[in-house]
Structure formats: structure tokens, C-alpha cells
XYZ file of C-alpha atoms in Angstrom:
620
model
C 177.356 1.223 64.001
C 174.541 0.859 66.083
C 170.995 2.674 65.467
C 170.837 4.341 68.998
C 172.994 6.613 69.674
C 173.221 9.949 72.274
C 171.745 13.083 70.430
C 174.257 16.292 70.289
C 173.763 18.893 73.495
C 172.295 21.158 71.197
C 169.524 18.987 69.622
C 168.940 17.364 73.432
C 168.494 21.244 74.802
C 166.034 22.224 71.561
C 163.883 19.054 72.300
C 163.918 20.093 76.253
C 162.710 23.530 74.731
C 159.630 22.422 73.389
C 158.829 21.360 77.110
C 159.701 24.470 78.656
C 159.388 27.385 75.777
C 156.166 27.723 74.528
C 155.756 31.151 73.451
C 157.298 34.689 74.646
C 155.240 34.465 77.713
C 156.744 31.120 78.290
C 160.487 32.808 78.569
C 159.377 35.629 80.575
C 157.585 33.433 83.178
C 161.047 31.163 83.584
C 162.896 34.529 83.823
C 161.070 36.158 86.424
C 160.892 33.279 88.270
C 164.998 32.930 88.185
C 165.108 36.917 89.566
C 162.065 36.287 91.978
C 164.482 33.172 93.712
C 167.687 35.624 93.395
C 166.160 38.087 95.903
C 164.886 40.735 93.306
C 163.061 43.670 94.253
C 162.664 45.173 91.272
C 162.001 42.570 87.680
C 161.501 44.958 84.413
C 160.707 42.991 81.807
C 160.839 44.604 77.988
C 159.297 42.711 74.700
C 158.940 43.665 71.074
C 157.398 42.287 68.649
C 155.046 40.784 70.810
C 158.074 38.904 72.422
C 159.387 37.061 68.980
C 161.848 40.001 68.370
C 162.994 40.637 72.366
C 162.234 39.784 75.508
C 164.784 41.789 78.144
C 164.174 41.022 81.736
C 166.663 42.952 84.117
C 166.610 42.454 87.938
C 168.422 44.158 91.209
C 168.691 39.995 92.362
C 171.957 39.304 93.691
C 173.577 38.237 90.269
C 176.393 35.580 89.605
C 180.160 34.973 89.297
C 181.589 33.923 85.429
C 181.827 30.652 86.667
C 178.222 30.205 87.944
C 176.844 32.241 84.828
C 178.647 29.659 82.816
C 177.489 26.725 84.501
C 173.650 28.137 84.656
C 174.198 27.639 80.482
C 174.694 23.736 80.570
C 171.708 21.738 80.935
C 170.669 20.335 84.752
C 172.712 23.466 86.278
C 171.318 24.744 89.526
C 171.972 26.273 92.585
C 168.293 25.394 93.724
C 168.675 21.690 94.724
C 171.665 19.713 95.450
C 170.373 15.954 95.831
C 167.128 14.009 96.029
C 165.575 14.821 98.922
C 165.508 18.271 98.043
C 162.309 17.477 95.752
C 160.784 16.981 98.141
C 160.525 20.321 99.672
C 161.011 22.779 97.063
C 161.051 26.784 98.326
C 162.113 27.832 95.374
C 160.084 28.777 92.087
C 162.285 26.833 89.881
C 164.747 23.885 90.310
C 165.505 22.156 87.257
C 168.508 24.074 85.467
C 166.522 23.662 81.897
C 164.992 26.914 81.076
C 168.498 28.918 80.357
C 169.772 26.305 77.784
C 166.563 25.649 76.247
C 165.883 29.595 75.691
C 169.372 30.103 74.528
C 169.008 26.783 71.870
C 166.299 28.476 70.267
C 167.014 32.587 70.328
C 170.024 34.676 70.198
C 170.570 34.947 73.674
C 172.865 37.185 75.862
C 173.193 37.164 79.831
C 174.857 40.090 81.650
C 175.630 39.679 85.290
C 177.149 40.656 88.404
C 177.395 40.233 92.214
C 177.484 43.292 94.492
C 180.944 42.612 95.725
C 182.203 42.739 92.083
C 183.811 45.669 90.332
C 182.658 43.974 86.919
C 180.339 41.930 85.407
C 180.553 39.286 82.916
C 178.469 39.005 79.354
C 177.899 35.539 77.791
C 175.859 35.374 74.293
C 174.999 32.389 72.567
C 173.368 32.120 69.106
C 170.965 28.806 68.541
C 172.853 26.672 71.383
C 176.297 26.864 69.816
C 179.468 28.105 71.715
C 179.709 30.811 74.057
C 181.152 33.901 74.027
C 182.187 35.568 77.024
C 184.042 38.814 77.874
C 183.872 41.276 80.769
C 181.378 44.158 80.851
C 180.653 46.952 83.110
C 176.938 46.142 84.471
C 174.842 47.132 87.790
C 174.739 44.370 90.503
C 171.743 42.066 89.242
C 171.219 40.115 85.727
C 169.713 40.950 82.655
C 168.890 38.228 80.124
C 167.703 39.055 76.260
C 166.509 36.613 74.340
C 165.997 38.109 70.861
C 164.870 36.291 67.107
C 162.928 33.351 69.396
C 162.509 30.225 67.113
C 164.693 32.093 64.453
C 166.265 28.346 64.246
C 163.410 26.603 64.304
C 161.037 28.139 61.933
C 158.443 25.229 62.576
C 157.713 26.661 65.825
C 157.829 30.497 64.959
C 155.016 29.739 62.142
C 152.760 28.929 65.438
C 152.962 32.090 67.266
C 149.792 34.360 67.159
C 149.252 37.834 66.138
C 151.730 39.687 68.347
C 148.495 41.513 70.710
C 147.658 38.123 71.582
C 151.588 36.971 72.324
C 150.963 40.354 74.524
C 148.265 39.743 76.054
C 149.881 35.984 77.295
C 152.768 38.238 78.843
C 151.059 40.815 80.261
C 148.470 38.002 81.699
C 152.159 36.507 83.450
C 153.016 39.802 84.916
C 149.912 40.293 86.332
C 149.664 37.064 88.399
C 153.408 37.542 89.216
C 152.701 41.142 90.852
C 149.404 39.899 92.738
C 151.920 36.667 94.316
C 154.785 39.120 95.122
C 153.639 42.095 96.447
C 156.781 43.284 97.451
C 158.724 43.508 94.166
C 158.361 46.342 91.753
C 157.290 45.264 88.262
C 157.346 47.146 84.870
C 156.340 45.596 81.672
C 157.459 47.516 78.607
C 155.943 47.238 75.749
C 157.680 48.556 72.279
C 159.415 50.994 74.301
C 156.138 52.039 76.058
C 155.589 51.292 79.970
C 152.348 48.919 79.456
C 152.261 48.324 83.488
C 154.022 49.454 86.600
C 153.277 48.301 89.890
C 155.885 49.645 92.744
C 156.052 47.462 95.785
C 153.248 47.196 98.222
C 153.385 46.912 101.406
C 149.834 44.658 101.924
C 147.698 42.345 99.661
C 145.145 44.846 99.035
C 147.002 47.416 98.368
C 148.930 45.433 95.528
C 144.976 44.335 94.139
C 144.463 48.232 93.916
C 147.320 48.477 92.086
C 146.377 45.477 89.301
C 142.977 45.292 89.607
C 141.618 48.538 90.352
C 139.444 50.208 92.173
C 136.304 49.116 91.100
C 137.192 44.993 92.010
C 138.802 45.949 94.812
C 135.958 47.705 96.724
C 133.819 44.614 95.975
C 136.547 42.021 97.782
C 136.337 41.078 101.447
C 138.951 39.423 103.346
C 139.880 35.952 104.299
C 142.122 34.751 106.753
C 142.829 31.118 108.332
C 145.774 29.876 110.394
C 146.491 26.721 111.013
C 148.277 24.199 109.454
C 147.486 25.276 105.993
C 146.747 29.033 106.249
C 144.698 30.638 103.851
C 144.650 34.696 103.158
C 143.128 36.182 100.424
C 140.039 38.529 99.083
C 136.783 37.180 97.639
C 133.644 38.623 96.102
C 130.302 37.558 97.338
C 127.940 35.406 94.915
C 126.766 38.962 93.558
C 130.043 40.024 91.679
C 130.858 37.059 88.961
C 132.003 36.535 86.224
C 131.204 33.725 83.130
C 134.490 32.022 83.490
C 137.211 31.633 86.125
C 139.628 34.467 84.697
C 139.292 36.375 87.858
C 140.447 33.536 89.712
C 144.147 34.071 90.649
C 145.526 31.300 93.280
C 148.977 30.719 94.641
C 150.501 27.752 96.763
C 153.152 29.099 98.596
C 154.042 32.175 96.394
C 153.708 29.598 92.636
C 150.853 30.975 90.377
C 148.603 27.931 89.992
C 145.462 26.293 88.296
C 144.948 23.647 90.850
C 141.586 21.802 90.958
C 141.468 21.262 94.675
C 141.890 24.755 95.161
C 139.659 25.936 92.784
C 136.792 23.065 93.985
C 137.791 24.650 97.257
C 136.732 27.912 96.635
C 133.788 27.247 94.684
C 132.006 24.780 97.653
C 131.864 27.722 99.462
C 129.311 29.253 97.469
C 126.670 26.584 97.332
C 123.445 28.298 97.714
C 125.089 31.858 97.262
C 126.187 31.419 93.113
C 124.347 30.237 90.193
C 125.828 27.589 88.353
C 128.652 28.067 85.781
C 129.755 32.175 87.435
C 132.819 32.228 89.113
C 133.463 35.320 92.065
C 136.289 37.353 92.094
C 139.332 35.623 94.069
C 142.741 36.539 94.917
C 143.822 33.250 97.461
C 147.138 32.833 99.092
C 147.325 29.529 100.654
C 150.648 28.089 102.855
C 151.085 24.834 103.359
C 154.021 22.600 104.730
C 157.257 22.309 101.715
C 156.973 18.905 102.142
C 153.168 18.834 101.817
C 153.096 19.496 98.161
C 155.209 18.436 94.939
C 155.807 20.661 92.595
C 158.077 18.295 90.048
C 154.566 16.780 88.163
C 154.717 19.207 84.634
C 157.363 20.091 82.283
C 156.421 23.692 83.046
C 155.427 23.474 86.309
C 151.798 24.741 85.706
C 150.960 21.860 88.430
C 151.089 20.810 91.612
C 149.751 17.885 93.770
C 149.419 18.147 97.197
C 150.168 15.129 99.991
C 147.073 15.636 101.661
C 144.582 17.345 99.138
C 141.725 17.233 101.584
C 143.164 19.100 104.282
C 143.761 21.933 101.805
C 140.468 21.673 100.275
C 138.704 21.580 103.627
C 140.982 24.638 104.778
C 140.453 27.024 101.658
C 136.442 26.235 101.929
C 136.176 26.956 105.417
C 138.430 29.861 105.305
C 135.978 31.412 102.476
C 132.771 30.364 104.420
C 133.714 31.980 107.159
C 133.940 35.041 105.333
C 130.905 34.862 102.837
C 128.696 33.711 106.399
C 129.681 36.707 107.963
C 128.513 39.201 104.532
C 125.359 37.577 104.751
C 122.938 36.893 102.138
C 122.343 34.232 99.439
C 122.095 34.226 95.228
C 121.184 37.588 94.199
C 121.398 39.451 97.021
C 122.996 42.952 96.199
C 126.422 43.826 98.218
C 127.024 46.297 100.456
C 130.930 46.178 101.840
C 134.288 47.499 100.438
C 137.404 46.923 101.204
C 139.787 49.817 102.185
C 142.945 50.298 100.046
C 146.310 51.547 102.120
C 148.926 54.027 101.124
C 152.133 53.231 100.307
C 154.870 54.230 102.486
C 156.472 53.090 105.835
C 159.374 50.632 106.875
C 160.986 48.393 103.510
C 159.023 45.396 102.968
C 160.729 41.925 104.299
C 162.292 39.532 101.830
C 160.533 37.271 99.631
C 160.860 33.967 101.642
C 158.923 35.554 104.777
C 156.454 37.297 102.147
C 153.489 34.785 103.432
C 153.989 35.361 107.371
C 154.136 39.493 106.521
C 151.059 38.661 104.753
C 149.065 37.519 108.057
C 149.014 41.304 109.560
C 145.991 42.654 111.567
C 143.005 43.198 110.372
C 142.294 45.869 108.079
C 138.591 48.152 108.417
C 136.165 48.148 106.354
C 136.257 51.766 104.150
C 136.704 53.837 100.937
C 139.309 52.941 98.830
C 141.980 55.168 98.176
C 144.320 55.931 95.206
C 147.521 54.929 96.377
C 150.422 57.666 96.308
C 151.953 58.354 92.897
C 148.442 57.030 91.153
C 149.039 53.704 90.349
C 145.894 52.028 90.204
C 145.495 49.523 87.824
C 141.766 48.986 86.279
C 140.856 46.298 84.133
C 137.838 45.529 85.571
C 135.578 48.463 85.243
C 132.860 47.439 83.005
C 132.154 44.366 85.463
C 128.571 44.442 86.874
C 127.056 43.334 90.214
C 124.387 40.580 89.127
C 120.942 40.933 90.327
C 117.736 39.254 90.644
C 115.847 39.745 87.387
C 112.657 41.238 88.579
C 109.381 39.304 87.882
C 107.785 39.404 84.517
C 104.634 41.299 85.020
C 101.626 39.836 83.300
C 100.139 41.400 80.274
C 96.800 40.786 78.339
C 97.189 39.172 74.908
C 96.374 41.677 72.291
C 96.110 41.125 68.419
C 97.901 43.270 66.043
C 96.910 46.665 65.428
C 94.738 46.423 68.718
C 95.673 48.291 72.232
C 95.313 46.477 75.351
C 93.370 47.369 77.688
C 94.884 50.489 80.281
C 95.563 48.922 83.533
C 94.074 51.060 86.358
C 96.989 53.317 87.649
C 97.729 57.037 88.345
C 96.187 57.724 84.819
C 93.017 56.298 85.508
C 92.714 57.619 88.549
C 93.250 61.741 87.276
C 96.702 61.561 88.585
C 99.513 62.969 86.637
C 101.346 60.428 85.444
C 105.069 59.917 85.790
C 107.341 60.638 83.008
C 109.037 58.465 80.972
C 112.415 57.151 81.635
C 114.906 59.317 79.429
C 116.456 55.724 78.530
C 114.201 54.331 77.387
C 112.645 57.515 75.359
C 116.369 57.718 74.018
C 116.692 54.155 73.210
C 113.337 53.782 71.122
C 113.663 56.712 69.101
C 117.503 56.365 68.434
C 116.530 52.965 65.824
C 116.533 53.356 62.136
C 112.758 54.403 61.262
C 110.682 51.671 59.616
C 107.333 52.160 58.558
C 104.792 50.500 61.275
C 103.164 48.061 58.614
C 102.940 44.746 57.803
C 106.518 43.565 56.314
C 106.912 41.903 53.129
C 106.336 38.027 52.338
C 102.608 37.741 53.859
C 104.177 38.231 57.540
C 101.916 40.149 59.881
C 102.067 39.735 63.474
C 99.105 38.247 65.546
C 100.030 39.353 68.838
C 102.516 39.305 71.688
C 102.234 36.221 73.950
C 103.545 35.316 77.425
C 107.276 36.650 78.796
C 107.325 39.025 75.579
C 107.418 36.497 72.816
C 105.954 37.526 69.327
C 103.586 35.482 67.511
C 104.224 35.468 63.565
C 102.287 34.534 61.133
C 102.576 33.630 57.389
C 101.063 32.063 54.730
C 102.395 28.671 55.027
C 103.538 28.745 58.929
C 103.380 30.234 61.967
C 106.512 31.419 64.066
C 107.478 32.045 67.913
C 110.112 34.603 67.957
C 111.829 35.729 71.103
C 112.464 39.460 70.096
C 116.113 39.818 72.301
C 117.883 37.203 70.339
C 115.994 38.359 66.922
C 117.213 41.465 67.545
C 120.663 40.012 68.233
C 120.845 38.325 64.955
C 119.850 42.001 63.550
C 122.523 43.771 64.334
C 124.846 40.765 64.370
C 124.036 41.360 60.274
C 124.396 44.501 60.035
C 127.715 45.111 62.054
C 129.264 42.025 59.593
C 128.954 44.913 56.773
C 131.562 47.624 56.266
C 130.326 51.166 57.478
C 131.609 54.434 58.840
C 132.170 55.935 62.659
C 129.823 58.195 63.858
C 131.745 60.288 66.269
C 130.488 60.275 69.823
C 129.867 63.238 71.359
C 131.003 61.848 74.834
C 133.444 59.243 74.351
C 132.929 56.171 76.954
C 136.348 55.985 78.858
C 137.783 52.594 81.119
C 141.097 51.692 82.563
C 142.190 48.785 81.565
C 145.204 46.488 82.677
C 147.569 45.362 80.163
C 145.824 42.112 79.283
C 143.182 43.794 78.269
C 144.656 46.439 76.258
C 146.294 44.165 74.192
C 143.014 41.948 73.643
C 141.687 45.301 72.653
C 143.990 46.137 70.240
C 144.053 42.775 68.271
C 139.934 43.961 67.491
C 141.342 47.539 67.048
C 141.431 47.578 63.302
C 139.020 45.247 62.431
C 136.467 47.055 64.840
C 137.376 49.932 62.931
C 136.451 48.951 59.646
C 132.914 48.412 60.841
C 132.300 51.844 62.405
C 133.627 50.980 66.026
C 135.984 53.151 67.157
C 138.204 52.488 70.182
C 141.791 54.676 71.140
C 144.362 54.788 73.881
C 143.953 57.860 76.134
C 147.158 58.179 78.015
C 148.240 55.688 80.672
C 145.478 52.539 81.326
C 142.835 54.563 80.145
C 141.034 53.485 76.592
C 138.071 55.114 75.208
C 135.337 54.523 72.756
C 135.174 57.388 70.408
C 132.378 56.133 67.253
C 129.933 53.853 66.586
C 128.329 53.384 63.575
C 124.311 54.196 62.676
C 123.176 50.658 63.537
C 124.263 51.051 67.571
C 123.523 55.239 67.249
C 120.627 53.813 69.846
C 122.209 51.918 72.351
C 124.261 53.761 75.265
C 127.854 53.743 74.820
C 128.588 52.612 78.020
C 126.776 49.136 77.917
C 128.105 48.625 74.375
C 131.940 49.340 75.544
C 131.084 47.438 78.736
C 130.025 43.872 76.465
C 132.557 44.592 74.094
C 135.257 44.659 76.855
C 133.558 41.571 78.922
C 133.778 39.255 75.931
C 137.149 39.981 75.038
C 138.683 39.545 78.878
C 136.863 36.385 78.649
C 138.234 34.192 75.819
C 140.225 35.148 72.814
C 140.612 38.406 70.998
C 138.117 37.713 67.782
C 136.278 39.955 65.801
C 133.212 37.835 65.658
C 133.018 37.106 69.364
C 133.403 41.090 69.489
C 130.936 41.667 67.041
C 128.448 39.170 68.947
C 129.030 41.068 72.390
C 128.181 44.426 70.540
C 125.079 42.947 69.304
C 123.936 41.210 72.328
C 124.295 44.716 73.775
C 122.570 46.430 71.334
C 119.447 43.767 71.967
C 119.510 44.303 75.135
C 118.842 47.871 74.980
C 115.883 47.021 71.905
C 112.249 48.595 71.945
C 110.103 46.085 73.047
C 106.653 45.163 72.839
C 103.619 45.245 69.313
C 104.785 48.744 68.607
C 108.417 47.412 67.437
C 107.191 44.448 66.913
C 106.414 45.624 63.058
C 110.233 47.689 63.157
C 111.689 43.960 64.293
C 110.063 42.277 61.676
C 111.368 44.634 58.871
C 114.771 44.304 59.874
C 114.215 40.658 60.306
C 113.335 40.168 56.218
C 116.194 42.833 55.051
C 118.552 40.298 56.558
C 117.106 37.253 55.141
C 114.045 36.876 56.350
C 112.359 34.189 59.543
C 114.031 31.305 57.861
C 117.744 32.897 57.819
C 116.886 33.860 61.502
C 115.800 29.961 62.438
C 118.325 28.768 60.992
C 121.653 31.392 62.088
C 120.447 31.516 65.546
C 117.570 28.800 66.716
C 116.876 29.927 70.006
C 115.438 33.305 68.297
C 112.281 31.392 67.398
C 110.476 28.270 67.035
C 108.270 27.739 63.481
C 106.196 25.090 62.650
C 104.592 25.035 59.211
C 100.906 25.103 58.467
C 101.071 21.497 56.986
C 102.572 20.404 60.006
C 99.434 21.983 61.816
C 97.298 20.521 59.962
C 98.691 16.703 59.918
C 98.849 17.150 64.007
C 95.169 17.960 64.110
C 94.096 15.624 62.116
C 92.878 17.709 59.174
């Protein structure tokens, strides 16, 4: 018998599954897709268990005979193509008749289907790729698809799931750039038996952006529109409202959710001169170009594309987005003015999905307020974003040795004016931090004097030390939040809406967080709220620490220490400056291991050189 031989359907369809099935939000996407080409207008899709235990997706689509739902089970079934030249000109979101069998090789999988001329439907399960079992069942006009115990078969692949709020946050992250490309289809994600996001249909872009975005992105978006022979449509923020990485980035190529290069590069080019390097704006693009202009067929999960002519479409989506940023105005740091107006729902049914893009090109829209949408469904998320501005010029100020007071600079004061009163911030702020005697701190430290943009000048008795005071305090509370400690309840808790990305990010910290005296809760609906901090952030306003805590975790995994680091970075920012904390700093600095621990945890909090080093470079 010879050594090659064909491997068994079942084996073939679990290999083709490690192509296609990733993780829960890898079956969802392949099952929305299948309802988005069968003419849904309404996709509810239901996990538990962060997806490992169910995923349920149920459409209004337009279903399928027993004969087609049995076919769609054997691997290369399709209705989507027929022969080769329909690669190249795909409409449809998938094409390659894998995902069904794949799922069903690895889950316990049932489909339930019918078409609308039907009196019944039909119900096929399959356990692990073996045989099917079919029988008739009573069933709206549509399909709905479980897939429940993913990878129960093939425990190799469970063991690499995460924590099941990051397998939700992966869906949720799906539905969202599903809703923004279809406008006009309702989506629900349930979560554990809990509607995590709803989003009826909408009957323009913005409207739907209101919906998943919320109102605080959306009034910061401004239109733009190109026809031509690729058209481009979409909303962009000026060079003002960023953001650290490209997660508010969401493109599509004629209705597919992609990460394409050339459209990204496209976008950016725009912004020479008007972002600083490494932000990325806020950009919801819809670009159209010719079916035959673009293959789709270049990934296993179709998370690429290539296009025939990339320059054209690069070109286009640039132009398209200079046009608008030209007209706003401005350059790096200028503050922005606009908003975009959000529509009510209501008015004639929206047209079906394969003339979405040319509905898309309506009139014009004016500038104005946005509006909650009837029945309240906007969608925030993006609430503790914050417009970035010019930092304003560091003012000079005389070097002055410790214990000393520089000279008053001539003012009001001077003058017999009454002087104006001190910010209540800033009063708050200083007086809020744990008390430390002003003195010099133990080990022979004592502070010379503060020199240039704020820096503190150190000495010791063997070295002298720089130390930039922001990041020292940084790696202060970065110390202190590491230790266990209790919730001091807030008296006004800090509220923000957040999409369902984000709440799950959120709630992988939630317990953790907890333990060291940070408090966070649902509300009702999108709304979250911080409740507690603990003693060591009693100083810092609970809006900027709720505001980093939420930025870090929208921008990168849900970690305690990167949440712990965005809480601290907060709570430096917010620090007493200047000789008078200088002493408090210093204190903190040697309960928490002292200049050397802070040199060598975080070296960009100071520079030290020792005295023998001094004294070899001047020749003594």
C-alpha cells in the first residue's frame, strides 16, 4: 500500500477549519456574512461563554430548500459562483462553500431553515463532522445556525482561546464593523442572554455612526464624497481628533470590512502637514470600485484584498479626503470647529443590500447639532476621546536652590492689584496627595533646585540625578497601585457609554481593578461608571483617570498592567509640580525603592551620573 493516500472528509474539513475558524468571532463573521448575501435585514447573533459554549446567528434572509441546506454541508458547496470567471468579479461576501463544513467539523452544529414559499422548514445537526441528521421542523422564513461546544473535538485548539471578555470583545469588534458597512440591516448582539448592542436600520451613513459610535465621534466627523470611477464616501476627523493607533479606522471595499494598506496609505497622505506622526484620525471610508477591479480570493479568511489598479484607488481615497480636510481649514494643532448633523430615523424602507453603495451617494447633508435618533439608540464608545492641542509654550523660570523662593515676577501683585484666584483644580489636586513632611528625604538626598522645562536636580552623596518629575511620579503610583488596597467610594461616580468592545475590554480588568481599589460597574444599557478609587488617586479627577483607563484598554489588549500604567500616567499628569513637591516627590520616590529603583524601572524618569564619574570627566 502506498504512503499517500486521500485523507477522510472529516479530517480534510477539520484541517480547512484551522484556515477559516479561528476563534468565536471567526464563526460569527462567516455567518453574518452567509445572511448579509441571503438578503437579510435583520442578523441577531447570540454567544455564551464568550462564544466557546454558543454562537446562534438567526436571519429574516431568504433561507433554503432540504436539498440546498444539505448540499451547503459538503465541502466546495455554493450558490455564490458557478465557474472560473466568476473570481473574477465577486459581489458577494463569501464564495468558497468552506465555512459551513469546517464549523460543523469542529462544534456541535445545527442549521434550521426555510424559504418563504414553504409551509416547513428543515433542521440538519451534525456533531464533529460525522453524519447528518435531518428531520422537518416548523421555523420562520430565514436560517438560524448554532454552533455550540466549538473545538470540543479538538481540545488542542480550545486550550488557545482567551479569557471569554476578550473572545467578546473579538465579536463584538465584528459586529461593529458589520453594522457601520450595512447600514440597512438591523443587528443585535446578545450576550449571555443580555442585549450587548442593537442597532435598527439606518437610513444614511451618519446616522448608522450615531448609532455605533456615538455622539461625541460623530459631531467631530465631516463628510467625504468622490464620484468617479472609484467613488469614495465616508466621514473623517481633522488632524485635531486622533488617536495612538488605527482602531478608529474602519474601511470597506465594496461593502467587505478590510485592513488594506493602499487604503489606509490613502487616507493617511492626506494629512501631511495636518497630523503628527504615529496618530491616526477618526475614519469611516466606503470606497466602490469596478468587481473586476479587485480580487478578493488572496487569504484563507478573506481579511485581504488586492486591487488591479492600486494607484487609482490610492490616488482617489487621498484626493477625496483632501478635498475635505482643505475645505476645514487649518494645519497640526489647530482646534476644530464643525459637526456633523445626525438624521432621524423614519421614512420610505431602505433599498436592498446590492444597491446599498449608490443609496449611499445622497445629497448633501448640513452642517448641525446632532440628534439622538428615535427610540435612543446611540451607541458611545468613544467618549473619553480628546481633541489634541498645541501644548502651550514653557514659560521661563529663574533657577532657584532649595529652600530658596524665586524672585516674584512683576504682575497684578506687584502692581497693588488683586490678584486672581487660584484655579479650584489645581488647589484640589495639590492638597488631595498623601501629606509628606517638606524635608530633606532619607539617604543624603536633598534637592538643589529645579532646572529648565521643570526638571529636578538631585543630589546625593555619591551622585547627582536629573529627574523629570511626570514620569517619577508615574513610576509612584505605578508602585503603589501594584499593592492590594480598598475603594474609596466616590461621591460622584464618573459615567461613559461605551460600545460593546469596550465593555467587554472593561470587564476582563473588572476584577483585577477591583482588588486594587478601582471600582468600575455597569449602569443600565451602554452606560459604565466609575464608582471608587483608592487613597493613592483620592487626588486626581475621576474623569481623566476613567478617561486613560478607558483609552488604553480600546487601544490594545485588556491587561491589568497596561491598565494600571494608564491610571498612573493619569494620576502624573494631574501631580503638584514645581520645589514645593519637589521634597513630597522625593519621599515617595525612596518608599518605593529609592532613585536607583526609579533609573532602573523606568529610565526616561531621570538621568544620574555618579560623582566618580564627575570627577574622572574633569580631570580631578
Amino acid at each position: 500500500m502506498g504512503r499517500v493516500s486521500v485523507l477522510p472528509d472529516a479530517l480534510a474539513n477539520q484541517i480547512a477549519a484551522g484556515e477559516v475558524v479561528e476563534r468565536p468571532a471567526s464563526v460569527v463573521k462567516e455567518l453574518v456574512e452567509n445572511a448579509l448575501d441571503a438578503d437579510a435585514s435583520r442578523v441577531v447573533v447570540e454567544i455564551a461563554g464568550g462564544g466557546a459554549e454558543l454562537v446562534r446567528v438567526v436571519d429574516d434572509g431568504v433561507g433554503m430548500a432540504e436539498d440546498d441546506a444539505r448540499t451547503a454541508l459538503l465541502r466546495h458547496a455554493t450558490s455564490k459562483i458557478g465557474r472560473a470567471d466568476d473570481l473574477l468579479a465577486i459581489h458577494t461576501l463569501g464564495f468558497r462553500g468552506e465555512a459551513l463544513p469546517s464549523i460543523a467539523s469542529v462544534s456541535r452544529f445545527k442549521l434550521t431553515t426555510r424559504e418563504r414559499e414553504r409551509d416547513a422548514g428543515v433542521e440538519i445537526a451534525v456533531d464533529g463532522g460525522g453524519e447528518m441528521r435531518v428531520r422537518a421542523a416548523g421555523c420562520p422564513t430565514g436560517t438560524t445556525i448554532e454552533v455550540a461546544d466549538l473545538f470540543y473535538n479538538v481540545p488542542a485548539r480550545r486550550k488557545f482561546l482567551k479569557q471569554k471578555a476578550t473572545e467578546v470583545s473579538h465579536v463584538a469588534n465584528l459586529i461593529t464593523a458589520m453594522a457601520l458597512g450595512h447600514p440597512h440591516v438591523h443587528f443585535r448582539l446578545v450576550r449571555d442572554g443580555k442585549v450587548a448592542a442593537d442597532y435598527p436600520v439606518a437610513r444614511r451613513l451618519d446616522q448608522r455612526i450615531f448609532q455605533v459610535l456615538g455622539k461625541d465621534v460623530t459631531r467631530r466627523l465631516h463628510e467625504v464624497r468622490l464620484d468617479g470611477p472609484v467613488r469614495v464616501l465616508g466621514y473623517i476627523s481633522d488632524g485635531t481628533y486622533v488617536k495612538a493607533n488605527a482602531s478608529a479606522v474602519h474601511t470597506f471595499v465594496n461593502g467587505r470590512h478590510v485592513r488594506d494598506r493602499t487604503v489606509t496609505h490613502g487616507l493617511l497622505s492626506a494629512y501631511v502637514g495636518r497630523l503628527e506622526r504615529g496618530y491616526y484620525p477618526h475614519a469611516v471610508l466606503y470606497v466602490h470600485v469596478p468587481y473586476d477591479q479587485v480580487d478578493v480570493n488572496v487569504h484563507p479568511a478573506k481579511a485581504e484584498i488586492r486591487f488591479v489598479d492600486g494607484g487609482s484607488v490610492h490616488e482617489a481615497i487621498s484626493r477625496a479626503c483632501r478635498i475635505t480636510l482643505t475645505g476645514l481649514g487649518g494645519s497640526v494643532g489647530e482646534p476644530e470647529r464643525r459637526v456633523y448633523e445626525g438624521a432621524r430615523l423614519g421614512g420610505a424602507p431602505p433599498p436592498p443590500r446590492q444597491q446599498a453603495f449608490a443609496w449611499h451617494l445622497g445629497a448633501p447633508r448640513p452642517i448641525g447639532p446632532v440628534r439622538e435618533a428615535d427610540g435612543g439608540y446611540g451607541r458611545g464608545g468613544a467618549f473619553y476621546e480628546r481633541e489634541r492641542r498645541p501644548l502651550p509654550p514653557i514659560p521661563a523660570r529663574p533657577w532657584s536652590p532649595a529652600g530658596e523662593a524665586a524672585p516674584a515676577p512683576a504682575g497684578p501683585a506687584a502692581s497693588g492689584a488683586t490678584p486672581a484666584p487660584p484655579s479650584p483644580v489645581a488647589t484640589v489636586t495639590a492638597s488631595a496627595r498623601p501629606a509628606v513632611a517638606a524635608r530633606a528625604p532619607a539617604g543624603g538626598m536633598r534637592v538643589l533646585g529645579e532646572w529648565g522645562p521643570g526638571l529636578l536636580v538631585v543630589a546625593e552623596d555619591d551622585a547627582l540625578t536629573v529627574v523629570e518629575p511626570v514620569a517619577a511620579w508615574a513610576f509612584v503610583f505605578s508602585r503603589a497601585l501594584a499593592e492590594l488596597s480598598a475603594a474609596e467610594p466616590l461621591m460622584f461616580p464618573t459615567q461613559r457609554e461605551l460600545d460593546a468592545g469596550d465593555a467587554g475590554r472593561l470587564e476582563a480588568v473588572r476584577a483585577e481593578l477591583a482588588a486594587r481599589g478601582v471600582e468600575v460597574e455597569p449602569f443600565g444599557g451602554p452606560t459604565w461608571q466609575l464608582v471608587g478609587v483608592p487613597a493613592t488617586l483620592a487626588g486626581t479627577a475621576p474623569d481623566a483617570l476613567f478617561d486613560a483607563l478607558l483609552g488604553r484598554l480600546r487601544g490594545g489588549p485588556a491587561t491589568l498592567s497596561g491598565a494600571l500604567d494608564a491610571l498612573a500616567g493619569a494620576a502624573a499628569a494631574s501631580a503638584p509640580r514645581g520645589l514645593d513637591a519637589a521634597h513630597n516627590l522625593l519621599a515617595q520616590i525612596v518608599a518605593h525603592g529609592g532613585l536607583e529603583a526609579l533609573c532602573t524601572a523606568t529610565p526616561k524618569a531621570a538621568w544620574r551620573v555618579s560623582l566618580a564619574t564627575l570627577a574622572k570627566e574633569l580631570g580631578r
